[in-house]
PDB file of C-alpha atoms in Angstrom:
ATOM      1  CA  GLN A 486       3.548 -17.726   6.447  1.00 85.00           C
ATOM      2  CA  VAL A 487       5.444 -14.486   6.510  1.00 90.00           C
ATOM      3  CA  GLN A 488       4.670 -11.893   9.151  1.00 95.00           C
ATOM      4  CA  LEU A 489       5.970  -8.316   9.302  1.00 96.00           C
ATOM      5  CA  VAL A 490       6.415  -6.669  12.707  1.00 97.00           C
ATOM      6  CA  GLN A 491       7.209  -2.976  12.891  1.00 98.00           C
ATOM      7  CA  SER A 492       8.830  -0.846  15.568  1.00 97.00           C
ATOM      8  CA  GLY A 493       6.798   1.293  17.950  1.00 97.00           C
ATOM      9  CA  SER A 494       5.383   4.800  17.747  1.00 98.00           C
ATOM     10  CA  GLU A 495       7.675   7.794  17.536  1.00 98.00           C
ATOM     11  CA  VAL A 496       7.332  11.472  18.418  1.00 98.00           C
ATOM     12  CA  LYS A 497       9.772  13.735  16.612  1.00 98.00           C
ATOM     13  CA  LYS A 498      10.524  17.450  16.322  1.00 98.00           C
ATOM     14  CA  PRO A 499      10.409  19.286  12.996  1.00 97.00           C
ATOM     15  CA  GLY A 500      13.726  19.088  11.170  1.00 97.00           C
ATOM     16  CA  SER A 501      14.780  15.832  12.783  1.00 98.00           C
ATOM     17  CA  SER A 502      14.888  12.325  11.323  1.00 98.00           C
ATOM     18  CA  VAL A 503      13.065   9.113  12.140  1.00 98.00           C
ATOM     19  CA  THR A 504      13.887   5.471  11.450  1.00 98.00           C
ATOM     20  CA  VAL A 505      11.175   2.807  11.386  1.00 98.00           C
ATOM     21  CA  SER A 506      12.029  -0.886  11.282  1.00 98.00           C
ATOM     22  CA  CYS A 507      10.170  -3.849   9.809  1.00 97.00           C
ATOM     23  CA  LYS A 508      11.195  -7.380  10.805  1.00 96.00           C
ATOM     24  CA  ALA A 509      10.085 -10.340   8.723  1.00 94.00           C
ATOM     25  CA  SER A 510       9.535 -13.796  10.102  1.00 91.00           C
ATOM     26  CA  GLY A 511       8.219 -17.070   8.755  1.00 86.00           C
ATOM     27  CA  GLY A 512       9.300 -16.721   5.155  1.00 79.00           C
ATOM     28  CA  THR A 513      12.055 -15.873   2.681  1.00 81.00           C
ATOM     29  CA  PHE A 514      13.162 -12.301   3.217  1.00 81.00           C
ATOM     30  CA  SER A 515      15.747 -11.560   0.555  1.00 77.00           C
ATOM     31  CA  ALA A 516      13.854 -12.775  -2.500  1.00 82.00           C
ATOM     32  CA  TYR A 517      10.973 -10.316  -2.092  1.00 91.00           C
ATOM     33  CA  ALA A 518      10.644  -6.547  -2.093  1.00 94.00           C
ATOM     34  CA  ILE A 519       9.806  -4.630   1.059  1.00 96.00           C
ATOM     35  CA  ASN A 520       7.691  -1.588   0.315  1.00 97.00           C
ATOM     36  CA  TRP A 521       6.920   1.402   2.522  1.00 98.00           C
ATOM     37  CA  VAL A 522       3.511   3.079   2.367  1.00 98.00           C
ATOM     38  CA  ARG A 523       2.264   5.883   4.573  1.00 98.00           C
ATOM     39  CA  GLN A 524      -1.172   7.179   5.539  1.00 98.00           C
ATOM     40  CA  ALA A 525      -1.688  10.620   7.019  1.00 97.00           C
ATOM     41  CA  PRO A 526      -4.615  11.028   9.453  1.00 95.00           C
ATOM     42  CA  ALA A 527      -7.936  10.498   7.651  1.00 93.00           C
ATOM     43  CA  GLN A 528      -6.077  10.445   4.326  1.00 95.00           C
ATOM     44  CA  GLY A 529      -5.307   7.861   1.659  1.00 96.00           C
ATOM     45  CA  LEU A 530      -2.362   5.561   1.077  1.00 97.00           C
ATOM     46  CA  GLU A 531       0.879   6.849  -0.424  1.00 96.00           C
ATOM     47  CA  TRP A 532       3.683   4.652  -1.759  1.00 96.00           C
ATOM     48  CA  MET A 533       7.103   5.883  -0.633  1.00 96.00           C
ATOM     49  CA  GLY A 534       9.591   3.369  -1.951  1.00 95.00           C
ATOM     50  CA  ARG A 535      10.864  -0.180  -1.782  1.00 95.00           C
ATOM     51  CA  ILE A 536      13.981  -2.296  -1.459  1.00 95.00           C
ATOM     52  CA  ILE A 537      14.819  -5.685  -2.936  1.00 93.00           C
ATOM     53  CA  PRO A 538      17.212  -7.148  -0.339  1.00 91.00           C
ATOM     54  CA  ILE A 539      18.683  -9.867  -2.539  1.00 90.00           C
ATOM     55  CA  VAL A 540      20.215  -7.256  -4.843  1.00 91.00           C
ATOM     56  CA  ASP A 541      20.216  -4.409  -2.301  1.00 92.00           C
ATOM     57  CA  VAL A 542      18.483  -2.073  -4.746  1.00 93.00           C
ATOM     58  CA  ALA A 543      16.113   0.628  -3.511  1.00 95.00           C
ATOM     59  CA  ASN A 544      13.629   2.723  -5.502  1.00 93.00           C
ATOM     60  CA  TYR A 545      11.887   5.841  -4.240  1.00 94.00           C
ATOM     61  CA  ALA A 546       8.782   7.785  -5.169  1.00 93.00           C
ATOM     62  CA  GLN A 547       9.855  11.014  -6.814  1.00 90.00           C
ATOM     63  CA  ARG A 548       8.260  13.254  -4.191  1.00 90.00           C
ATOM     64  CA  PHE A 549      10.408  11.668  -1.457  1.00 91.00           C
ATOM     65  CA  GLN A 550      13.684  11.597  -3.365  1.00 86.00           C
ATOM     66  CA  GLY A 551      16.489  12.996  -1.261  1.00 91.00           C
ATOM     67  CA  ARG A 552      14.569  12.748   2.001  1.00 96.00           C
ATOM     68  CA  VAL A 553      13.980   9.021   2.323  1.00 97.00           C
ATOM     69  CA  THR A 554      16.415   6.125   2.613  1.00 98.00           C
ATOM     70  CA  ILE A 555      15.367   2.483   2.647  1.00 98.00           C
ATOM     71  CA  THR A 556      17.832  -0.189   3.696  1.00 97.00           C
ATOM     72  CA  ALA A 557      17.729  -3.864   4.600  1.00 95.00           C
ATOM     73  CA  ASP A 558      19.756  -6.185   6.821  1.00 94.00           C
ATOM     74  CA  LYS A 559      19.545  -9.691   5.387  1.00 92.00           C
ATOM     75  CA  SER A 560      21.161 -11.226   8.461  1.00 92.00           C
ATOM     76  CA  THR A 561      18.248 -10.125  10.654  1.00 93.00           C
ATOM     77  CA  ALA A 562      15.530 -10.050   7.947  1.00 93.00           C
ATOM     78  CA  THR A 563      14.807  -6.430   8.827  1.00 96.00           C
ATOM     79  CA  ALA A 564      14.100  -3.484   6.571  1.00 97.00           C
ATOM     80  CA  TYR A 565      14.424   0.143   7.609  1.00 98.00           C
ATOM     81  CA  LEU A 566      12.827   3.401   6.501  1.00 98.00           C
ATOM     82  CA  GLU A 567      14.623   6.621   7.370  1.00 98.00           C
ATOM     83  CA  LEU A 568      12.849   9.918   6.704  1.00 98.00           C
ATOM     84  CA  SER A 569      14.756  13.143   7.264  1.00 97.00           C
ATOM     85  CA  SER A 570      13.937  16.864   7.515  1.00 96.00           C
ATOM     86  CA  LEU A 571      10.637  15.995   9.153  1.00 97.00           C
ATOM     87  CA  ARG A 572       7.744  18.445   8.989  1.00 97.00           C
ATOM     88  CA  SER A 573       4.267  18.361  10.479  1.00 97.00           C
ATOM     89  CA  GLU A 574       2.861  16.994   7.210  1.00 97.00           C
ATOM     90  CA  ASP A 575       4.905  13.826   7.738  1.00 98.00           C
ATOM     91  CA  THR A 576       2.688  12.889  10.681  1.00 98.00           C
ATOM     92  CA  ALA A 577       1.254   9.574   9.536  1.00 98.00           C
ATOM     93  CA  VAL A 578       1.080   5.843  10.038  1.00 98.00           C
ATOM     94  CA  TYR A 579       3.926   4.183   8.172  1.00 98.00           C
ATOM     95  CA  TYR A 580       3.420   0.637   6.894  1.00 98.00           C
ATOM     96  CA  CYS A 581       5.826  -1.871   5.457  1.00 98.00           C
ATOM     97  CA  ALA A 582       4.452  -4.455   3.050  1.00 97.00           C
ATOM     98  CA  ARG A 583       5.997  -7.344   1.165  1.00 96.00           C
ATOM     99  CA  GLY A 584       5.902  -7.351  -2.595  1.00 93.00           C
ATOM    100  CA  VAL A 585       7.162  -9.381  -5.504  1.00 87.00           C
ATOM    101  CA  ALA A 586       9.950  -7.651  -7.387  1.00 79.00           C
ATOM    102  CA  SER A 587       8.557  -8.346 -10.852  1.00 82.00           C
ATOM    103  CA  THR A 588       5.015  -7.265 -10.134  1.00 88.00           C
ATOM    104  CA  TRP A 589       3.187  -4.625  -8.102  1.00 92.00           C
ATOM    105  CA  TRP A 590       1.082  -5.806  -5.185  1.00 95.00           C
ATOM    106  CA  PHE A 591       1.609  -5.772  -1.446  1.00 96.00           C
ATOM    107  CA  ASP A 592       0.898  -8.652   0.903  1.00 95.00           C
ATOM    108  CA  PRO A 593       1.167  -9.019   3.817  1.00 95.00           C
ATOM    109  CA  TRP A 594       1.428  -5.682   5.617  1.00 97.00           C
ATOM    110  CA  GLY A 595       3.009  -4.764   8.905  1.00 98.00           C
ATOM    111  CA  GLN A 596       0.840  -3.445  11.714  1.00 98.00           C
ATOM    112  CA  GLY A 597       1.867   0.166  11.074  1.00 98.00           C
ATOM    113  CA  THR A 598       3.963   2.664  13.016  1.00 98.00           C
ATOM    114  CA  LEU A 599       2.593   6.070  14.011  1.00 98.00           C
ATOM    115  CA  VAL A 600       5.093   8.882  13.573  1.00 98.00           C
ATOM    116  CA  THR A 601       4.023  12.201  15.044  1.00 98.00           C
ATOM    117  CA  VAL A 602       5.953  15.343  14.149  1.00 98.00           C
ATOM    118  CA  THR A 603       5.332  18.133  16.623  1.00 97.00           C
ATOM    119  CA  SER A 604       7.248  20.988  18.194  1.00 95.00           C
TER     120      SER A 604
ATOM    121  CA  GLN B 764       2.367  10.892  -9.967  1.00 73.00           C
ATOM    122  CA  SER B 765      -1.219  12.023  -9.386  1.00 88.00           C
ATOM    123  CA  ALA B 766      -3.449   9.766  -7.311  1.00 94.00           C
ATOM    124  CA  LEU B 767      -5.851   7.520  -9.206  1.00 97.00           C
ATOM    125  CA  THR B 768      -9.440   8.768  -9.032  1.00 98.00           C
ATOM    126  CA  GLN B 769     -12.013   6.800  -7.057  1.00 98.00           C
ATOM    127  CA  PRO B 770     -15.505   7.794  -5.917  1.00 98.00           C
ATOM    128  CA  ALA B 771     -15.445   9.039  -2.340  1.00 98.00           C
ATOM    129  CA  SER B 772     -18.236   6.733  -1.287  1.00 98.00           C
ATOM    130  CA  VAL B 773     -20.397   3.873  -2.530  1.00 98.00           C
ATOM    131  CA  SER B 774     -23.267   2.299  -0.646  1.00 97.00           C
ATOM    132  CA  GLY B 775     -25.460  -0.753  -1.045  1.00 97.00           C
ATOM    133  CA  SER B 776     -27.863  -2.994   0.802  1.00 97.00           C
ATOM    134  CA  PRO B 777     -26.967  -6.467   2.038  1.00 97.00           C
ATOM    135  CA  GLY B 778     -27.039  -8.949  -0.832  1.00 97.00           C
ATOM    136  CA  GLN B 779     -26.641  -6.312  -3.512  1.00 97.00           C
ATOM    137  CA  SER B 780     -23.652  -5.804  -5.814  1.00 98.00           C
ATOM    138  CA  ILE B 781     -21.583  -2.653  -5.992  1.00 98.00           C
ATOM    139  CA  THR B 782     -18.762  -1.552  -8.257  1.00 98.00           C
ATOM    140  CA  ILE B 783     -15.924   0.812  -7.378  1.00 98.00           C
ATOM    141  CA  SER B 784     -14.121   2.534 -10.224  1.00 98.00           C
ATOM    142  CA  CYS B 785     -10.475   3.554 -10.337  1.00 98.00           C
ATOM    143  CA  THR B 786      -9.489   5.926 -13.128  1.00 98.00           C
ATOM    144  CA  GLY B 787      -5.896   6.579 -14.100  1.00 97.00           C
ATOM    145  CA  THR B 788      -4.078   7.389 -17.291  1.00 97.00           C
ATOM    146  CA  SER B 789      -2.526   5.637 -20.263  1.00 96.00           C
ATOM    147  CA  SER B 790       0.773   5.692 -18.320  1.00 95.00           C
ATOM    148  CA  ASP B 791      -0.425   3.637 -15.378  1.00 95.00           C
ATOM    149  CA  VAL B 792      -3.782   1.812 -15.283  1.00 97.00           C
ATOM    150  CA  GLY B 793      -4.150   1.857 -19.058  1.00 97.00           C
ATOM    151  CA  PHE B 794      -0.643   0.607 -19.772  1.00 96.00           C
ATOM    152  CA  TYR B 795       0.070  -2.040 -17.157  1.00 96.00           C
ATOM    153  CA  ASN B 796      -2.002  -5.008 -15.984  1.00 96.00           C
ATOM    154  CA  LEU B 797      -0.643  -4.355 -12.515  1.00 96.00           C
ATOM    155  CA  VAL B 798      -3.692  -3.014 -10.713  1.00 97.00           C
ATOM    156  CA  SER B 799      -4.346  -4.222  -7.187  1.00 98.00           C
ATOM    157  CA  TRP B 800      -7.108  -3.540  -4.658  1.00 98.00           C
ATOM    158  CA  TYR B 801      -6.921  -3.248  -0.864  1.00 98.00           C
ATOM    159  CA  GLN B 802      -9.566  -3.341   1.855  1.00 98.00           C
ATOM    160  CA  GLN B 803      -8.930  -1.354   5.020  1.00 98.00           C
ATOM    161  CA  HIS B 804     -11.060  -1.462   8.149  1.00 98.00           C
ATOM    162  CA  PRO B 805     -10.729   1.441  10.642  1.00 96.00           C
ATOM    163  CA  GLY B 806      -7.494   1.313  12.595  1.00 95.00           C
ATOM    164  CA  LYS B 807      -6.237  -1.722  10.680  1.00 97.00           C
ATOM    165  CA  ALA B 808      -3.601  -2.333   8.045  1.00 98.00           C
ATOM    166  CA  PRO B 809      -4.766  -2.720   4.442  1.00 98.00           C
ATOM    167  CA  LYS B 810      -5.478  -6.209   3.112  1.00 98.00           C
ATOM    168  CA  LEU B 811      -4.839  -7.351  -0.457  1.00 98.00           C
ATOM    169  CA  MET B 812      -8.093  -8.327  -2.197  1.00 98.00           C
ATOM    170  CA  ILE B 813      -7.196  -8.409  -5.904  1.00 98.00           C
ATOM    171  CA  HIS B 814      -3.886  -8.292  -7.769  1.00 97.00           C
ATOM    172  CA  GLU B 815      -2.898  -8.068 -11.418  1.00 96.00           C
ATOM    173  CA  VAL B 816      -6.345  -6.675 -12.311  1.00 97.00           C
ATOM    174  CA  ASN B 817      -8.433  -9.769 -11.626  1.00 97.00           C
ATOM    175  CA  LYS B 818      -6.496 -12.328  -9.596  1.00 97.00           C
ATOM    176  CA  ARG B 819      -7.793 -13.208  -6.179  1.00 97.00           C
ATOM    177  CA  PRO B 820      -5.335 -14.273  -3.451  1.00 95.00           C
ATOM    178  CA  SER B 821      -5.984 -17.457  -1.566  1.00 95.00           C
ATOM    179  CA  GLY B 822      -8.456 -16.857   1.244  1.00 95.00           C
ATOM    180  CA  VAL B 823     -10.246 -13.895  -0.348  1.00 97.00           C
ATOM    181  CA  SER B 824     -13.951 -14.457  -0.963  1.00 97.00           C
ATOM    182  CA  ASP B 825     -15.020 -15.041  -4.570  1.00 97.00           C
ATOM    183  CA  ARG B 826     -17.581 -12.276  -4.023  1.00 98.00           C
ATOM    184  CA  PHE B 827     -14.724  -9.912  -4.886  1.00 98.00           C
ATOM    185  CA  SER B 828     -13.749  -9.552  -8.530  1.00 98.00           C
ATOM    186  CA  GLY B 829     -11.694  -7.135 -10.587  1.00 98.00           C
ATOM    187  CA  SER B 830     -11.628  -5.947 -14.175  1.00 98.00           C
ATOM    188  CA  LYS B 831     -10.156  -3.237 -16.363  1.00 98.00           C
ATOM    189  CA  SER B 832     -11.194  -1.319 -19.446  1.00 97.00           C
ATOM    190  CA  GLY B 833      -8.919   1.303 -20.906  1.00 97.00           C
ATOM    191  CA  ASN B 834      -7.687   3.642 -18.184  1.00 97.00           C
ATOM    192  CA  THR B 835     -10.299   2.510 -15.648  1.00 98.00           C
ATOM    193  CA  ALA B 836     -10.112  -0.478 -13.337  1.00 98.00           C
ATOM    194  CA  SER B 837     -13.065  -1.712 -11.307  1.00 98.00           C
ATOM    195  CA  LEU B 838     -13.685  -3.738  -8.178  1.00 98.00           C
ATOM    196  CA  THR B 839     -17.055  -5.466  -7.855  1.00 98.00           C
ATOM    197  CA  ILE B 840     -18.362  -6.799  -4.582  1.00 98.00           C
ATOM    198  CA  SER B 841     -21.328  -9.124  -5.017  1.00 97.00           C
ATOM    199  CA  GLY B 842     -23.637 -10.384  -2.294  1.00 97.00           C
ATOM    200  CA  LEU B 843     -22.722  -7.406  -0.116  1.00 98.00           C
ATOM    201  CA  GLN B 844     -22.263  -8.247   3.554  1.00 97.00           C
ATOM    202  CA  ALA B 845     -21.948  -6.090   6.664  1.00 97.00           C
ATOM    203  CA  GLU B 846     -18.284  -7.099   7.031  1.00 97.00           C
ATOM    204  CA  ASP B 847     -17.530  -5.555   3.627  1.00 98.00           C
ATOM    205  CA  GLU B 848     -18.044  -2.090   5.083  1.00 98.00           C
ATOM    206  CA  ALA B 849     -14.552  -0.566   4.867  1.00 98.00           C
ATOM    207  CA  ASP B 850     -12.334   1.710   2.813  1.00 98.00           C
ATOM    208  CA  TYR B 851     -11.072   0.376  -0.499  1.00 98.00           C
ATOM    209  CA  TYR B 852      -7.987   1.528  -2.398  1.00 98.00           C
ATOM    210  CA  CYS B 853      -6.764   0.694  -5.869  1.00 98.00           C
ATOM    211  CA  CYS B 854      -3.086   0.800  -6.777  1.00 97.00           C
ATOM    212  CA  SER B 855      -1.269   0.708 -10.103  1.00 97.00           C
ATOM    213  CA  TYR B 856       2.277   0.402 -11.291  1.00 95.00           C
ATOM    214  CA  ALA B 857       3.273   3.552 -13.171  1.00 93.00           C
ATOM    215  CA  GLY B 858       6.611   2.568 -14.668  1.00 90.00           C
ATOM    216  CA  SER B 859      10.185   3.354 -13.639  1.00 87.00           C
ATOM    217  CA  SER B 860       9.776   1.417 -10.376  1.00 86.00           C
ATOM    218  CA  ASP B 861       7.071   3.787  -9.194  1.00 89.00           C
ATOM    219  CA  GLY B 862       3.448   3.317  -8.306  1.00 91.00           C
ATOM    220  CA  VAL B 863       0.355   5.221  -7.319  1.00 95.00           C
ATOM    221  CA  PHE B 864      -2.647   4.572  -5.072  1.00 97.00           C
ATOM    222  CA  GLY B 865      -6.208   5.666  -5.606  1.00 98.00           C
ATOM    223  CA  THR B 866      -7.953   8.315  -3.533  1.00 97.00           C
ATOM    224  CA  GLY B 867      -9.936   5.688  -1.662  1.00 98.00           C
ATOM    225  CA  THR B 868     -13.617   4.744  -1.485  1.00 98.00           C
ATOM    226  CA  LYS B 869     -15.695   4.317   1.644  1.00 98.00           C
ATOM    227  CA  VAL B 870     -18.152   1.446   1.226  1.00 98.00           C
ATOM    228  CA  THR B 871     -21.254   1.586   3.389  1.00 98.00           C
ATOM    229  CA  VAL B 872     -23.532  -1.412   3.746  1.00 97.00           C
TER     230      VAL B 872
END
């Protein structure tokens, strides 16, 4: 069964950018969507966007438009989330999660990557 | 998109049933049968419990069930067990390749 493994924790300065990776193993990568969801400390879940690798199409939540870029490398079954112009409010755990392009649920999830934005 | 509204907390005794509500609008929960529910234990990644309103993935206990009426979806946990103590989040498709999560509910057993 598919497993998603994310890159390690990051500490970034305000105004910089961060890239988080999500590598899939054990299943078909291209035919599914890879979603990115974040969770600020003691807060709820927030959907950021997704990519469907087979058609290389990405969609973003409106509030992140212009600041987030999601890409995928089919050759390595890895998806990437890049978030720019970081501010302290972007401190959160970032999760990737597989989805089906024609519906809206997420399973399985990666283990999460903590991104801390601090001066 | 505004977050879907869930009660902050719900509690119950072992063996009891509880229901968590998830209220949205006619543009998300009320329009699409694409509501899913996630269980999250502290420090862990969320786990899919219900998808497409009332479908249970393989491996999820049949004590978990979902339903929807109008703009409100619900998750019912029957035969409450200690291991069910966790945070629960609903999620709905909202059109235009966008989606929204609920505010989250802490379940105490």
